[in-house]
Amino acid sequence: VGGPAVNRLTAQAMGLSYPTYGSSGLLPYGEGEAYVKVYDGVFKPGQVVVVVAGWEAENTRMATSLLQQFDTFAEQLGSNTAVKVTSLSASGVKPA
């Protein structure tokens, strides 16, 4: 949990150097957004990692709330391996 500017493992999973800030233009999400992505095998084969990150800490908290309410957002999450989150509403969760 936490973006590649504050979490070395997140940066590594995303294939970025640590620290990588939003201003770099390298992030798959932008200002006011959060990002949840499942990575498979980035640290070792068969190991699955879930990255939960946001532009700001409040965006990251929003994404963690999304995961806490997984059943509510199951349709939006579906089989997507990555989503962007702009709000805790059906319209605020989009495939990334």
GROMACS .gro file of C-alpha atoms in nm:
model
   96
    1VAL     CA    1   0.000   0.000   0.000
    2GLY     CA    2   0.133   0.339  -0.102
    3GLY     CA    3   0.263   0.478  -0.426
    4PRO     CA    4   0.612   0.445  -0.572
    5ALA     CA    5   0.716   0.774  -0.412
    6VAL     CA    6   0.677   0.628  -0.062
    7ASN     CA    7   0.692   0.251  -0.102
    8ARG     CA    8   1.000   0.087  -0.248
    9LEU     CA    9   0.818  -0.244  -0.313
   10THR     CA   10   0.542  -0.065  -0.502
   11ALA     CA   11   0.801   0.102  -0.722
   12GLN     CA   12   0.970  -0.232  -0.786
   13ALA     CA   13   0.640  -0.406  -0.869
   14MET     CA   14   0.552  -0.127  -1.112
   15GLY     CA   15   0.895  -0.143  -1.278
   16LEU     CA   16   0.987   0.206  -1.162
   17SER     CA   17   1.287   0.343  -0.979
   18TYR     CA   18   1.239   0.448  -0.617
   19PRO     CA   19   1.119   0.707  -0.549
   20THR     CA   20   0.905   0.791  -0.852
   21TYR     CA   21   0.673   1.089  -0.812
   22GLY     CA   22   0.356   1.175  -1.002
   23SER     CA   23   0.525   1.473  -1.164
   24SER     CA   24   0.748   1.228  -1.354
   25GLY     CA   25   0.459   1.142  -1.587
   26LEU     CA   26   0.540   0.771  -1.548
   27LEU     CA   27   0.244   0.671  -1.331
   28PRO     CA   28  -0.062   0.499  -1.480
   29TYR     CA   29  -0.288   0.727  -1.274
   30GLY     CA   30  -0.317   1.100  -1.229
   31GLU     CA   31  -0.404   1.370  -0.982
   32GLY     CA   32  -0.712   1.287  -0.777
   33GLU     CA   33  -0.700   0.919  -0.872
   34ALA     CA   34  -0.615   0.595  -0.700
   35TYR     CA   35  -0.491   0.278  -0.863
   36VAL     CA   36  -0.532  -0.087  -0.773
   37LYS     CA   37  -0.346  -0.347  -0.975
   38VAL     CA   38  -0.273  -0.717  -0.942
   39TYR     CA   39   0.080  -0.812  -1.051
   40ASP     CA   40   0.170  -1.176  -1.102
   41GLY     CA   41   0.525  -1.300  -1.067
   42VAL     CA   42   0.705  -0.967  -1.034
   43PHE     CA   43   0.899  -1.078  -0.725
   44LYS     CA   44   0.899  -1.453  -0.777
   45PRO     CA   45   0.709  -1.694  -1.001
   46GLY     CA   46   0.359  -1.772  -0.882
   47GLN     CA   47   0.354  -1.491  -0.626
   48VAL     CA   48   0.073  -1.238  -0.666
   49VAL     CA   49   0.108  -0.881  -0.542
   50VAL     CA   50  -0.169  -0.622  -0.515
   51VAL     CA   51  -0.058  -0.259  -0.542
   52VAL     CA   52  -0.288  -0.002  -0.386
   53ALA     CA   53  -0.168   0.352  -0.454
   54GLY     CA   54  -0.302   0.702  -0.493
   55TRP     CA   55  -0.188   1.041  -0.608
   56GLU     CA   56  -0.223   1.165  -0.250
   57ALA     CA   57  -0.268   0.974   0.077
   58GLU     CA   58  -0.644   1.041   0.070
   59ASN     CA   59  -0.666   0.877  -0.273
   60THR     CA   60  -0.481   0.573  -0.141
   61ARG     CA   61  -0.724   0.554   0.152
   62MET     CA   62  -1.012   0.565  -0.099
   63ALA     CA   63  -0.865   0.266  -0.283
   64THR     CA   64  -0.822   0.070   0.039
   65SER     CA   65  -1.188   0.143   0.120
   66LEU     CA   66  -1.280   0.007  -0.222
   67LEU     CA   67  -1.109  -0.321  -0.139
   68GLN     CA   68  -1.277  -0.332   0.202
   69GLN     CA   69  -1.611  -0.304   0.020
   70PHE     CA   70  -1.519  -0.557  -0.248
   71ASP     CA   71  -1.868  -0.713  -0.261
   72THR     CA   72  -2.023  -0.372  -0.329
   73PHE     CA   73  -1.788  -0.308  -0.623
   74ALA     CA   74  -1.754  -0.665  -0.753
   75GLU     CA   75  -1.926  -0.575  -1.081
   76GLN     CA   76  -1.691  -0.281  -1.147
   77LEU     CA   77  -1.384  -0.480  -1.047
   78GLY     CA   78  -1.492  -0.792  -1.236
   79SER     CA   79  -1.200  -0.968  -1.398
   80ASN     CA   80  -0.998  -0.647  -1.435
   81THR     CA   81  -0.641  -0.674  -1.314
   82ALA     CA   82  -0.614  -0.295  -1.278
   83VAL     CA   83  -0.861  -0.018  -1.200
   84LYS     CA   84  -0.850   0.356  -1.148
   85VAL     CA   85  -1.062   0.496  -0.868
   86THR     CA   86  -1.193   0.852  -0.855
   87SER     CA   87  -1.476   0.798  -0.606
   88LEU     CA   88  -1.645   0.526  -0.405
   89SER     CA   89  -1.932   0.501  -0.650
   90ALA     CA   90  -2.004   0.269  -0.942
   91SER     CA   91  -1.909   0.542  -1.189
   92GLY     CA   92  -1.587   0.616  -0.999
   93VAL     CA   93  -1.427   0.275  -1.064
   94LYS     CA   94  -1.296   0.220  -1.418
   95PRO     CA   95  -1.066  -0.036  -1.582
   96ALA     CA   96  -0.713   0.102  -1.608
   0.00000   0.00000   0.00000
